């Protein structure tokens, strides 16, 4: 097995394990106090103007409906069109949008190539050697891959370079940028640019399909040339690196939107939520300001009900 | 444009990290546009400069005494760091751990949020007031000092910072240059919440270091829990005051009201912000008239804390928040009411209805509803007759952040105003996109040293601009105009703002609550309830 192949396996493994662990960790943090921010997307009726069930004087007597579809309807343009950036930061939008579209296309290409590896992988060596031809579906996958690769890398390069220029010239952005902020952008630019170089080195899609075929079947990867090697190493290293950065926001947005900004579930007596809260109220507290009166043994509820207990005495 | 203040500059000792001049600030519309006529801010006293930490900007909100020795400084820095650590543990901070971790790890530094912040914009874009400035300082400290390998990796990926007493003292003050309005959070494409980060920093200072502005702590939540109200009124005094208000209402409107106290089994326990009783007695008076006329079974409670809806813990300390919320709920439980109605106070709304929702369990969990909804029910019930022509003057509405952006109570008050005020118009932006009055998160009651000047010149600037522009079809002071602000704290800020700029004299605008407009439109009231000349 080649070094590149080992690197890709390791990267994918680390990517999956780290991201899944991060997801599980975030999902298992305690239920927090309500901290919603309106408009809340699952309240379809009131989303347009930002209203909530609290606009009714008898809200507590009614069953609350949450529309998952409502949330999806808001998230799709947010993810694919960067609606928030369009609305609130127009001068950044073009660069951010092209940057993200480039990444989306290359990510989608992975799945197309997996399919390609399975469907035309076994045949690609024969075709190259002059025997047989690709099936219609094979040809579609081949052409689609080519289009995605060229579009993804070209659009992504424009976006990333635009972001680098914007970040370094915009007063607000440059003031809060660190070495890491630029490093990430240059890293991603390297993926796109090396992708373009690889593309122009010839037979890029054939090479990619061979690569995926080898990866899927655990067979040694043939030598696919220097341009491929450079692109594959940079991409592999990036996949390895991503789970340790803020870029995990691509899935953490599930929490920031669904679990915080739109999390408005009221606490109902006798509910599962109430039980969970009661459990958390029994967590011991060690804050050390004198007015808290914590000793590491008293729990949250003991401290918060101190005044009530004083009255009872 | 001023010279840049970089994130890491916060650690470098200097006399001031930022100095503001009036002509740096966002311009105001006429007739408030002349810089020479703007009041500006007083300089800090020699005594304050000598004894207190004043090196952030031109004002102080907390007034932190300067440590006497280096050991003392070191001790405070150590405490700060231990507080930051506790903030990231489930046991100590289950209340906000998840949103905080999300905001720690995922900011893309795109600065989309900066454009939404009224303080940053009004200050003429001073770097230190950028919503991300304090967040970045916090992030860098956490990554460098609390994460394994942070001295190398944290520094590299998040940027460098030195944690010393200068950093802590400035960050402490800086956590009181944000009104927690969360307008920035609303625009963040990723869902990062700079308002939350400010809130959590304030918690470290209070819960670990015992440091908070005295108006919020000693004279705020502590006094409320001890005496019953942050106004200092005990149960006897508050009852006397309400009796006077009832009498005044009879004189003014001819309607006899007897505010009920501690009535067991009432449908509604009404909780006012007790500041209303002293500063704007017509508001609780108008509530009494409307509730009586509508035949609502209601009561006030004379239990400690229960006649004052404020809950300042919301802004700086989870435990003070919990203690007060539990006292409110306990009073309701004792009286056996069906629901608590929170009167015209935005932060009291949010504290008791939303934030304390996951603190009040079992029989403390009594339904809490907004007075906006109860008033809407009453106005449209047909039980009271109205003549909207009595309110035929220009009216606009201020949306309290806590009630609107953070609770989604947007329309009930508008439906009332559209019905009862023929010249109602919106200010821009409004609803969930509103701008804070500039007095949020406790600012309205914080006036030590020259902080009041700062909150009027800087944090209230955007609101003043909006209000003036909402009435730009009638700029002349002769046309009387009404700014409806259904929140005590906002009214406190607006009162100060209007005095500071002379808004009533220059533009003929007064401010007041919602229920006053309702009573003013009642057919049964013979003379106007709202008196444009007497209000101040
Ligand atoms: S908080 Fe959000 S909007 Fe602000 S810089 Fe971070 S990611 Fe961008
Ligand atoms: S919460 Fe409000 S005041 Fe604070 S930084 Fe955000 S927008 Fe500015």
PDB file of N, CA and C in Angstrom, chain B residues 432-520:
ATOM      1  N   UNK B 432     -38.273  42.010  16.185  1.00  0.00           N
ATOM      2  CA  UNK B 432     -37.105  41.256  16.661  1.00  0.00           C
ATOM      3  C   UNK B 432     -35.777  41.851  16.181  1.00  0.00           C
ATOM      4  N   UNK B 433     -35.849  42.796  15.244  1.00  0.00           N
ATOM      5  CA  UNK B 433     -34.610  43.431  14.763  1.00  0.00           C
ATOM      6  C   UNK B 433     -34.324  44.754  15.467  1.00  0.00           C
ATOM      7  N   UNK B 434     -35.124  45.068  16.467  1.00  0.00           N
ATOM      8  CA  UNK B 434     -35.009  46.358  17.146  1.00  0.00           C
ATOM      9  C   UNK B 434     -33.604  46.630  17.670  1.00  0.00           C
ATOM     10  N   UNK B 435     -33.360  47.874  17.993  1.00  0.00           N
ATOM     11  CA  UNK B 435     -32.141  48.215  18.729  1.00  0.00           C
ATOM     12  C   UNK B 435     -32.484  48.360  20.204  1.00  0.00           C
ATOM     13  N   UNK B 436     -31.557  47.948  21.038  1.00  0.00           N
ATOM     14  CA  UNK B 436     -31.699  48.094  22.488  1.00  0.00           C
ATOM     15  C   UNK B 436     -31.790  49.587  22.833  1.00  0.00           C
ATOM     16  N   UNK B 437     -32.450  49.898  23.940  1.00  0.00           N
ATOM     17  CA  UNK B 437     -32.552  51.292  24.381  1.00  0.00           C
ATOM     18  C   UNK B 437     -31.195  51.811  24.847  1.00  0.00           C
ATOM     19  N   UNK B 438     -30.266  50.903  25.051  1.00  0.00           N
ATOM     20  CA  UNK B 438     -28.951  51.322  25.543  1.00  0.00           C
ATOM     21  C   UNK B 438     -28.844  51.199  27.053  1.00  0.00           C
ATOM     22  N   UNK B 439     -29.949  50.782  27.673  1.00  0.00           N
ATOM     23  CA  UNK B 439     -29.934  50.638  29.130  1.00  0.00           C
ATOM     24  C   UNK B 439     -30.038  49.182  29.544  1.00  0.00           C
ATOM     25  N   UNK B 440     -29.913  48.286  28.568  1.00  0.00           N
ATOM     26  CA  UNK B 440     -30.085  46.856  28.860  1.00  0.00           C
ATOM     27  C   UNK B 440     -28.989  46.298  29.738  1.00  0.00           C
ATOM     28  N   UNK B 441     -29.262  45.144  30.307  1.00  0.00           N
ATOM     29  CA  UNK B 441     -28.325  44.364  31.129  1.00  0.00           C
ATOM     30  C   UNK B 441     -27.908  45.090  32.402  1.00  0.00           C
ATOM     31  N   UNK B 442     -28.762  46.008  32.852  1.00  0.00           N
ATOM     32  CA  UNK B 442     -28.471  46.705  34.104  1.00  0.00           C
ATOM     33  C   UNK B 442     -27.994  48.127  33.905  1.00  0.00           C
ATOM     34  N   UNK B 443     -27.626  48.500  32.683  1.00  0.00           N
ATOM     35  CA  UNK B 443     -27.071  49.836  32.455  1.00  0.00           C
ATOM     36  C   UNK B 443     -28.024  50.939  32.942  1.00  0.00           C
ATOM     37  N   UNK B 444     -29.323  50.727  32.724  1.00  0.00           N
ATOM     38  CA  UNK B 444     -30.285  51.796  33.043  1.00  0.00           C
ATOM     39  C   UNK B 444     -30.220  52.208  34.507  1.00  0.00           C
ATOM     40  N   UNK B 445     -29.807  51.287  35.367  1.00  0.00           N
ATOM     41  CA  UNK B 445     -29.756  51.637  36.782  1.00  0.00           C
ATOM     42  C   UNK B 445     -28.320  51.902  37.242  1.00  0.00           C
ATOM     43  N   UNK B 446     -27.380  51.859  36.320  1.00  0.00           N
ATOM     44  CA  UNK B 446     -25.981  52.065  36.697  1.00  0.00           C
ATOM     45  C   UNK B 446     -25.554  53.480  36.326  1.00  0.00           C
ATOM     46  N   UNK B 447     -25.261  54.252  37.337  1.00  0.00           N
ATOM     47  CA  UNK B 447     -24.944  55.659  37.067  1.00  0.00           C
ATOM     48  C   UNK B 447     -23.728  56.138  37.848  1.00  0.00           C
ATOM     49  N   UNK B 448     -22.962  55.227  38.402  1.00  0.00           N
ATOM     50  CA  UNK B 448     -21.801  55.624  39.200  1.00  0.00           C
ATOM     51  C   UNK B 448     -20.772  56.349  38.344  1.00  0.00           C
ATOM     52  N   UNK B 449     -19.956  57.180  39.009  1.00  0.00           N
ATOM     53  CA  UNK B 449     -18.915  57.953  38.317  1.00  0.00           C
ATOM     54  C   UNK B 449     -19.540  58.642  37.100  1.00  0.00           C
ATOM     55  N   UNK B 450     -18.964  58.423  35.914  1.00  0.00           N
ATOM     56  CA  UNK B 450     -19.584  59.060  34.748  1.00  0.00           C
ATOM     57  C   UNK B 450     -20.225  58.028  33.830  1.00  0.00           C
ATOM     58  N   UNK B 451     -20.573  56.872  34.389  1.00  0.00           N
ATOM     59  CA  UNK B 451     -21.104  55.811  33.534  1.00  0.00           C
ATOM     60  C   UNK B 451     -22.410  56.221  32.862  1.00  0.00           C
ATOM     61  N   UNK B 452     -23.199  57.013  33.577  1.00  0.00           N
ATOM     62  CA  UNK B 452     -24.466  57.446  32.987  1.00  0.00           C
ATOM     63  C   UNK B 452     -24.216  58.236  31.692  1.00  0.00           C
ATOM     64  N   UNK B 453     -23.207  59.089  31.715  1.00  0.00           N
ATOM     65  CA  UNK B 453     -22.895  59.859  30.502  1.00  0.00           C
ATOM     66  C   UNK B 453     -22.559  58.922  29.348  1.00  0.00           C
ATOM     67  N   UNK B 454     -21.775  57.910  29.652  1.00  0.00           N
ATOM     68  CA  UNK B 454     -21.368  56.971  28.595  1.00  0.00           C
ATOM     69  C   UNK B 454     -22.579  56.243  28.033  1.00  0.00           C
ATOM     70  N   UNK B 455     -23.475  55.778  28.933  1.00  0.00           N
ATOM     71  CA  UNK B 455     -24.609  55.002  28.420  1.00  0.00           C
ATOM     72  C   UNK B 455     -25.593  55.889  27.654  1.00  0.00           C
ATOM     73  N   UNK B 456     -25.564  57.189  27.911  1.00  0.00           N
ATOM     74  CA  UNK B 456     -26.452  58.075  27.155  1.00  0.00           C
ATOM     75  C   UNK B 456     -25.790  58.540  25.857  1.00  0.00           C
ATOM     76  N   UNK B 457     -24.495  58.804  25.941  1.00  0.00           N
ATOM     77  CA  UNK B 457     -23.808  59.288  24.741  1.00  0.00           C
ATOM     78  C   UNK B 457     -23.521  58.155  23.765  1.00  0.00           C
ATOM     79  N   UNK B 458     -23.235  56.969  24.287  1.00  0.00           N
ATOM     80  CA  UNK B 458     -22.826  55.873  23.398  1.00  0.00           C
ATOM     81  C   UNK B 458     -23.900  54.796  23.280  1.00  0.00           C
ATOM     82  N   UNK B 459     -24.227  54.122  24.388  1.00  0.00           N
ATOM     83  CA  UNK B 459     -25.088  52.945  24.227  1.00  0.00           C
ATOM     84  C   UNK B 459     -26.544  53.309  23.906  1.00  0.00           C
ATOM     85  N   UNK B 460     -26.971  54.534  24.264  1.00  0.00           N
ATOM     86  CA  UNK B 460     -28.350  54.920  23.946  1.00  0.00           C
ATOM     87  C   UNK B 460     -28.471  55.702  22.647  1.00  0.00           C
ATOM     88  N   UNK B 461     -27.342  55.935  22.005  1.00  0.00           N
ATOM     89  CA  UNK B 461     -27.310  56.823  20.837  1.00  0.00           C
ATOM     90  C   UNK B 461     -28.168  56.298  19.678  1.00  0.00           C
ATOM     91  N   UNK B 462     -28.060  55.026  19.415  1.00  0.00           N
ATOM     92  CA  UNK B 462     -28.791  54.441  18.290  1.00  0.00           C
ATOM     93  C   UNK B 462     -30.298  54.557  18.527  1.00  0.00           C
ATOM     94  N   UNK B 463     -30.706  54.346  19.779  1.00  0.00           N
ATOM     95  CA  UNK B 463     -32.141  54.417  20.072  1.00  0.00           C
ATOM     96  C   UNK B 463     -32.646  55.836  19.873  1.00  0.00           C
ATOM     97  N   UNK B 464     -31.870  56.800  20.335  1.00  0.00           N
ATOM     98  CA  UNK B 464     -32.301  58.190  20.177  1.00  0.00           C
ATOM     99  C   UNK B 464     -32.499  58.492  18.685  1.00  0.00           C
ATOM    100  N   UNK B 465     -31.561  58.075  17.886  1.00  0.00           N
ATOM    101  CA  UNK B 465     -31.629  58.316  16.437  1.00  0.00           C
ATOM    102  C   UNK B 465     -32.917  57.711  15.865  1.00  0.00           C
ATOM    103  N   UNK B 466     -33.189  56.463  16.273  1.00  0.00           N
ATOM    104  CA  UNK B 466     -34.391  55.778  15.773  1.00  0.00           C
ATOM    105  C   UNK B 466     -35.669  56.519  16.148  1.00  0.00           C
ATOM    106  N   UNK B 467     -35.712  56.953  17.409  1.00  0.00           N
ATOM    107  CA  UNK B 467     -36.929  57.605  17.912  1.00  0.00           C
ATOM    108  C   UNK B 467     -37.160  58.905  17.155  1.00  0.00           C
ATOM    109  N   UNK B 468     -36.105  59.682  17.003  1.00  0.00           N
ATOM    110  CA  UNK B 468     -36.242  60.974  16.315  1.00  0.00           C
ATOM    111  C   UNK B 468     -36.711  60.723  14.881  1.00  0.00           C
ATOM    112  N   UNK B 469     -36.126  59.716  14.261  1.00  0.00           N
ATOM    113  CA  UNK B 469     -36.479  59.456  12.854  1.00  0.00           C
ATOM    114  C   UNK B 469     -37.901  58.917  12.695  1.00  0.00           C
ATOM    115  N   UNK B 470     -38.382  58.239  13.727  1.00  0.00           N
ATOM    116  CA  UNK B 470     -39.752  57.700  13.640  1.00  0.00           C
ATOM    117  C   UNK B 470     -40.780  58.831  13.575  1.00  0.00           C
ATOM    118  N   UNK B 471     -40.398  59.980  14.099  1.00  0.00           N
ATOM    119  CA  UNK B 471     -41.337  61.115  14.098  1.00  0.00           C
ATOM    120  C   UNK B 471     -40.897  62.205  13.122  1.00  0.00           C
ATOM    121  N   UNK B 472     -40.130  61.834  12.102  1.00  0.00           N
ATOM    122  CA  UNK B 472     -39.587  62.924  11.279  1.00  0.00           C
ATOM    123  C   UNK B 472     -40.635  63.627  10.415  1.00  0.00           C
ATOM    124  N   UNK B 473     -41.871  63.098  10.415  1.00  0.00           N
ATOM    125  CA  UNK B 473     -42.936  63.847   9.727  1.00  0.00           C
ATOM    126  C   UNK B 473     -43.466  64.981  10.612  1.00  0.00           C
ATOM    127  N   UNK B 474     -43.137  64.935  11.888  1.00  0.00           N
ATOM    128  CA  UNK B 474     -43.571  65.996  12.812  1.00  0.00           C
ATOM    129  C   UNK B 474     -42.425  66.375  13.733  1.00  0.00           C
ATOM    130  N   UNK B 475     -41.371  66.963  13.198  1.00  0.00           N
ATOM    131  CA  UNK B 475     -40.216  67.240  14.070  1.00  0.00           C
ATOM    132  C   UNK B 475     -40.483  68.367  15.078  1.00  0.00           C
ATOM    133  N   UNK B 476     -41.495  69.190  14.819  1.00  0.00           N
ATOM    134  CA  UNK B 476     -41.711  70.378  15.662  1.00  0.00           C
ATOM    135  C   UNK B 476     -42.161  69.980  17.068  1.00  0.00           C
ATOM    136  N   UNK B 477     -41.638  70.681  18.074  1.00  0.00           N
ATOM    137  CA  UNK B 477     -41.971  70.318  19.461  1.00  0.00           C
ATOM    138  C   UNK B 477     -43.438  70.568  19.806  1.00  0.00           C
ATOM    139  N   UNK B 478     -44.110  71.410  19.020  1.00  0.00           N
ATOM    140  CA  UNK B 478     -45.518  71.719  19.326  1.00  0.00           C
ATOM    141  C   UNK B 478     -46.407  70.495  19.135  1.00  0.00           C
ATOM    142  N   UNK B 479     -46.055  69.618  18.201  1.00  0.00           N
ATOM    143  CA  UNK B 479     -46.860  68.389  18.029  1.00  0.00           C
ATOM    144  C   UNK B 479     -46.417  67.392  19.090  1.00  0.00           C
ATOM    145  N   UNK B 480     -47.350  67.030  19.965  1.00  0.00           N
ATOM    146  CA  UNK B 480     -46.987  66.139  21.058  1.00  0.00           C
ATOM    147  C   UNK B 480     -46.957  64.697  20.558  1.00  0.00           C
ATOM    148  N   UNK B 481     -45.917  64.003  20.923  1.00  0.00           N
ATOM    149  CA  UNK B 481     -45.699  62.649  20.416  1.00  0.00           C
ATOM    150  C   UNK B 481     -45.391  61.709  21.582  1.00  0.00           C
ATOM    151  N   UNK B 482     -45.716  60.443  21.381  1.00  0.00           N
ATOM    152  CA  UNK B 482     -45.596  59.486  22.491  1.00  0.00           C
ATOM    153  C   UNK B 482     -44.746  58.288  22.065  1.00  0.00           C
ATOM    154  N   UNK B 483     -43.735  58.018  22.852  1.00  0.00           N
ATOM    155  CA  UNK B 483     -42.923  56.818  22.624  1.00  0.00           C
ATOM    156  C   UNK B 483     -43.383  55.773  23.635  1.00  0.00           C
ATOM    157  N   UNK B 484     -44.006  54.733  23.128  1.00  0.00           N
ATOM    158  CA  UNK B 484     -44.507  53.676  24.017  1.00  0.00           C
ATOM    159  C   UNK B 484     -43.378  52.679  24.288  1.00  0.00           C
ATOM    160  N   UNK B 485     -43.027  52.523  25.551  1.00  0.00           N
ATOM    161  CA  UNK B 485     -41.948  51.605  25.933  1.00  0.00           C
ATOM    162  C   UNK B 485     -42.468  50.724  27.069  1.00  0.00           C
ATOM    163  N   UNK B 486     -42.962  49.544  26.735  1.00  0.00           N
ATOM    164  CA  UNK B 486     -43.578  48.722  27.786  1.00  0.00           C
ATOM    165  C   UNK B 486     -42.561  47.995  28.654  1.00  0.00           C
ATOM    166  N   UNK B 487     -41.630  48.737  29.205  1.00  0.00           N
ATOM    167  CA  UNK B 487     -40.585  48.130  30.040  1.00  0.00           C
ATOM    168  C   UNK B 487     -39.997  49.185  30.966  1.00  0.00           C
ATOM    169  N   UNK B 488     -39.958  48.855  32.238  1.00  0.00           N
ATOM    170  CA  UNK B 488     -39.439  49.770  33.246  1.00  0.00           C
ATOM    171  C   UNK B 488     -38.003  50.194  33.021  1.00  0.00           C
ATOM    172  N   UNK B 489     -37.150  49.200  32.739  1.00  0.00           N
ATOM    173  CA  UNK B 489     -35.740  49.543  32.552  1.00  0.00           C
ATOM    174  C   UNK B 489     -35.540  50.421  31.339  1.00  0.00           C
ATOM    175  N   UNK B 490     -36.246  50.087  30.264  1.00  0.00           N
ATOM    176  CA  UNK B 490     -36.127  50.921  29.057  1.00  0.00           C
ATOM    177  C   UNK B 490     -36.587  52.327  29.380  1.00  0.00           C
ATOM    178  N   UNK B 491     -37.672  52.430  30.168  1.00  0.00           N
ATOM    179  CA  UNK B 491     -38.174  53.765  30.513  1.00  0.00           C
ATOM    180  C   UNK B 491     -37.139  54.535  31.330  1.00  0.00           C
ATOM    181  N   UNK B 492     -36.451  53.835  32.212  1.00  0.00           N
ATOM    182  CA  UNK B 492     -35.402  54.490  33.003  1.00  0.00           C
ATOM    183  C   UNK B 492     -34.332  55.060  32.081  1.00  0.00           C
ATOM    184  N   UNK B 493     -33.931  54.284  31.111  1.00  0.00           N
ATOM    185  CA  UNK B 493     -32.916  54.747  30.163  1.00  0.00           C
ATOM    186  C   UNK B 493     -33.466  55.898  29.317  1.00  0.00           C
ATOM    187  N   UNK B 494     -34.729  55.748  28.867  1.00  0.00           N
ATOM    188  CA  UNK B 494     -35.310  56.794  28.010  1.00  0.00           C
ATOM    189  C   UNK B 494     -35.484  58.106  28.784  1.00  0.00           C
ATOM    190  N   UNK B 495     -35.869  57.961  30.048  1.00  0.00           N
ATOM    191  CA  UNK B 495     -36.001  59.175  30.877  1.00  0.00           C
ATOM    192  C   UNK B 495     -34.673  59.929  30.895  1.00  0.00           C
ATOM    193  N   UNK B 496     -33.585  59.205  31.174  1.00  0.00           N
ATOM    194  CA  UNK B 496     -32.275  59.845  31.257  1.00  0.00           C
ATOM    195  C   UNK B 496     -31.833  60.376  29.897  1.00  0.00           C
ATOM    196  N   UNK B 497     -32.114  59.581  28.871  1.00  0.00           N
ATOM    197  CA  UNK B 497     -31.726  59.962  27.509  1.00  0.00           C
ATOM    198  C   UNK B 497     -32.442  61.244  27.085  1.00  0.00           C
ATOM    199  N   UNK B 498     -33.734  61.302  27.381  1.00  0.00           N
ATOM    200  CA  UNK B 498     -34.529  62.466  26.981  1.00  0.00           C
ATOM    201  C   UNK B 498     -34.066  63.721  27.722  1.00  0.00           C
ATOM    202  N   UNK B 499     -33.713  63.547  28.983  1.00  0.00           N
ATOM    203  CA  UNK B 499     -33.239  64.713  29.752  1.00  0.00           C
ATOM    204  C   UNK B 499     -31.882  65.172  29.227  1.00  0.00           C
ATOM    205  N   UNK B 500     -31.039  64.224  28.987  1.00  0.00           N
ATOM    206  CA  UNK B 500     -29.657  64.505  28.564  1.00  0.00           C
ATOM    207  C   UNK B 500     -29.639  65.327  27.268  1.00  0.00           C
ATOM    208  N   UNK B 501     -30.529  64.927  26.339  1.00  0.00           N
ATOM    209  CA  UNK B 501     -30.546  65.612  25.040  1.00  0.00           C
ATOM    210  C   UNK B 501     -31.655  66.667  24.929  1.00  0.00           C
ATOM    211  N   UNK B 502     -32.482  66.803  25.958  1.00  0.00           N
ATOM    212  CA  UNK B 502     -33.579  67.764  25.900  1.00  0.00           C
ATOM    213  C   UNK B 502     -34.626  67.387  24.868  1.00  0.00           C
ATOM    214  N   UNK B 503     -34.973  66.116  24.797  1.00  0.00           N
ATOM    215  CA  UNK B 503     -35.851  65.629  23.726  1.00  0.00           C
ATOM    216  C   UNK B 503     -37.275  66.183  23.850  1.00  0.00           C
ATOM    217  N   UNK B 504     -37.760  66.301  25.082  1.00  0.00           N
ATOM    218  CA  UNK B 504     -39.132  66.792  25.230  1.00  0.00           C
ATOM    219  C   UNK B 504     -39.231  68.247  24.740  1.00  0.00           C
ATOM    220  N   UNK B 505     -38.238  69.039  25.092  1.00  0.00           N
ATOM    221  CA  UNK B 505     -38.275  70.451  24.675  1.00  0.00           C
ATOM    222  C   UNK B 505     -38.013  70.594  23.183  1.00  0.00           C
ATOM    223  N   UNK B 506     -37.040  69.854  22.687  1.00  0.00           N
ATOM    224  CA  UNK B 506     -36.643  70.065  21.289  1.00  0.00           C
ATOM    225  C   UNK B 506     -37.569  69.371  20.300  1.00  0.00           C
ATOM    226  N   UNK B 507     -38.151  68.223  20.719  1.00  0.00           N
ATOM    227  CA  UNK B 507     -38.932  67.452  19.744  1.00  0.00           C
ATOM    228  C   UNK B 507     -40.360  67.169  20.197  1.00  0.00           C
ATOM    229  N   UNK B 508     -40.705  67.534  21.419  1.00  0.00           N
ATOM    230  CA  UNK B 508     -42.071  67.313  21.898  1.00  0.00           C
ATOM    231  C   UNK B 508     -42.435  65.848  22.066  1.00  0.00           C
ATOM    232  N   UNK B 509     -41.434  65.031  22.376  1.00  0.00           N
ATOM    233  CA  UNK B 509     -41.715  63.587  22.545  1.00  0.00           C
ATOM    234  C   UNK B 509     -41.694  63.256  24.034  1.00  0.00           C
ATOM    235  N   UNK B 510     -42.708  62.532  24.487  1.00  0.00           N
ATOM    236  CA  UNK B 510     -42.638  61.967  25.829  1.00  0.00           C
ATOM    237  C   UNK B 510     -42.635  60.453  25.692  1.00  0.00           C
ATOM    238  N   UNK B 511     -42.268  59.782  26.760  1.00  0.00           N
ATOM    239  CA  UNK B 511     -42.258  58.317  26.732  1.00  0.00           C
ATOM    240  C   UNK B 511     -43.199  57.832  27.828  1.00  0.00           C
ATOM    241  N   UNK B 512     -43.673  56.617  27.709  1.00  0.00           N
ATOM    242  CA  UNK B 512     -44.511  56.034  28.756  1.00  0.00           C
ATOM    243  C   UNK B 512     -44.824  54.587  28.404  1.00  0.00           C
ATOM    244  N   UNK B 513     -45.666  53.965  29.220  1.00  0.00           N
ATOM    245  CA  UNK B 513     -45.955  52.559  29.019  1.00  0.00           C
ATOM    246  C   UNK B 513     -47.103  52.332  28.052  1.00  0.00           C
ATOM    247  N   UNK B 514     -47.508  51.072  27.964  1.00  0.00           N
ATOM    248  CA  UNK B 514     -48.604  50.707  27.067  1.00  0.00           C
ATOM    249  C   UNK B 514     -49.957  50.882  27.749  1.00  0.00           C
ATOM    250  N   UNK B 515     -50.011  50.463  29.019  1.00  0.00           N
ATOM    251  CA  UNK B 515     -51.304  50.458  29.705  1.00  0.00           C
ATOM    252  C   UNK B 515     -51.838  51.885  29.881  1.00  0.00           C
ATOM    253  N   UNK B 516     -50.949  52.852  29.938  1.00  0.00           N
ATOM    254  CA  UNK B 516     -51.380  54.253  30.042  1.00  0.00           C
ATOM    255  C   UNK B 516     -52.165  54.657  28.787  1.00  0.00           C
ATOM    256  N   UNK B 517     -51.698  54.180  27.624  1.00  0.00           N
ATOM    257  CA  UNK B 517     -52.417  54.490  26.374  1.00  0.00           C
ATOM    258  C   UNK B 517     -53.790  53.827  26.363  1.00  0.00           C
ATOM    259  N   UNK B 518     -53.865  52.652  26.980  1.00  0.00           N
ATOM    260  CA  UNK B 518     -55.153  51.938  27.028  1.00  0.00           C
ATOM    261  C   UNK B 518     -56.134  52.744  27.873  1.00  0.00           C
ATOM    262  N   UNK B 519     -55.666  53.160  29.056  1.00  0.00           N
ATOM    263  CA  UNK B 519     -56.569  53.922  29.941  1.00  0.00           C
ATOM    264  C   UNK B 519     -56.928  55.261  29.293  1.00  0.00           C
ATOM    265  N   UNK B 520     -55.954  55.872  28.639  1.00  0.00           N
ATOM    266  CA  UNK B 520     -56.209  57.171  28.000  1.00  0.00           C
ATOM    267  C   UNK B 520     -57.322  57.072  26.953  1.00  0.00           C
TER     268      UNK B 520
END
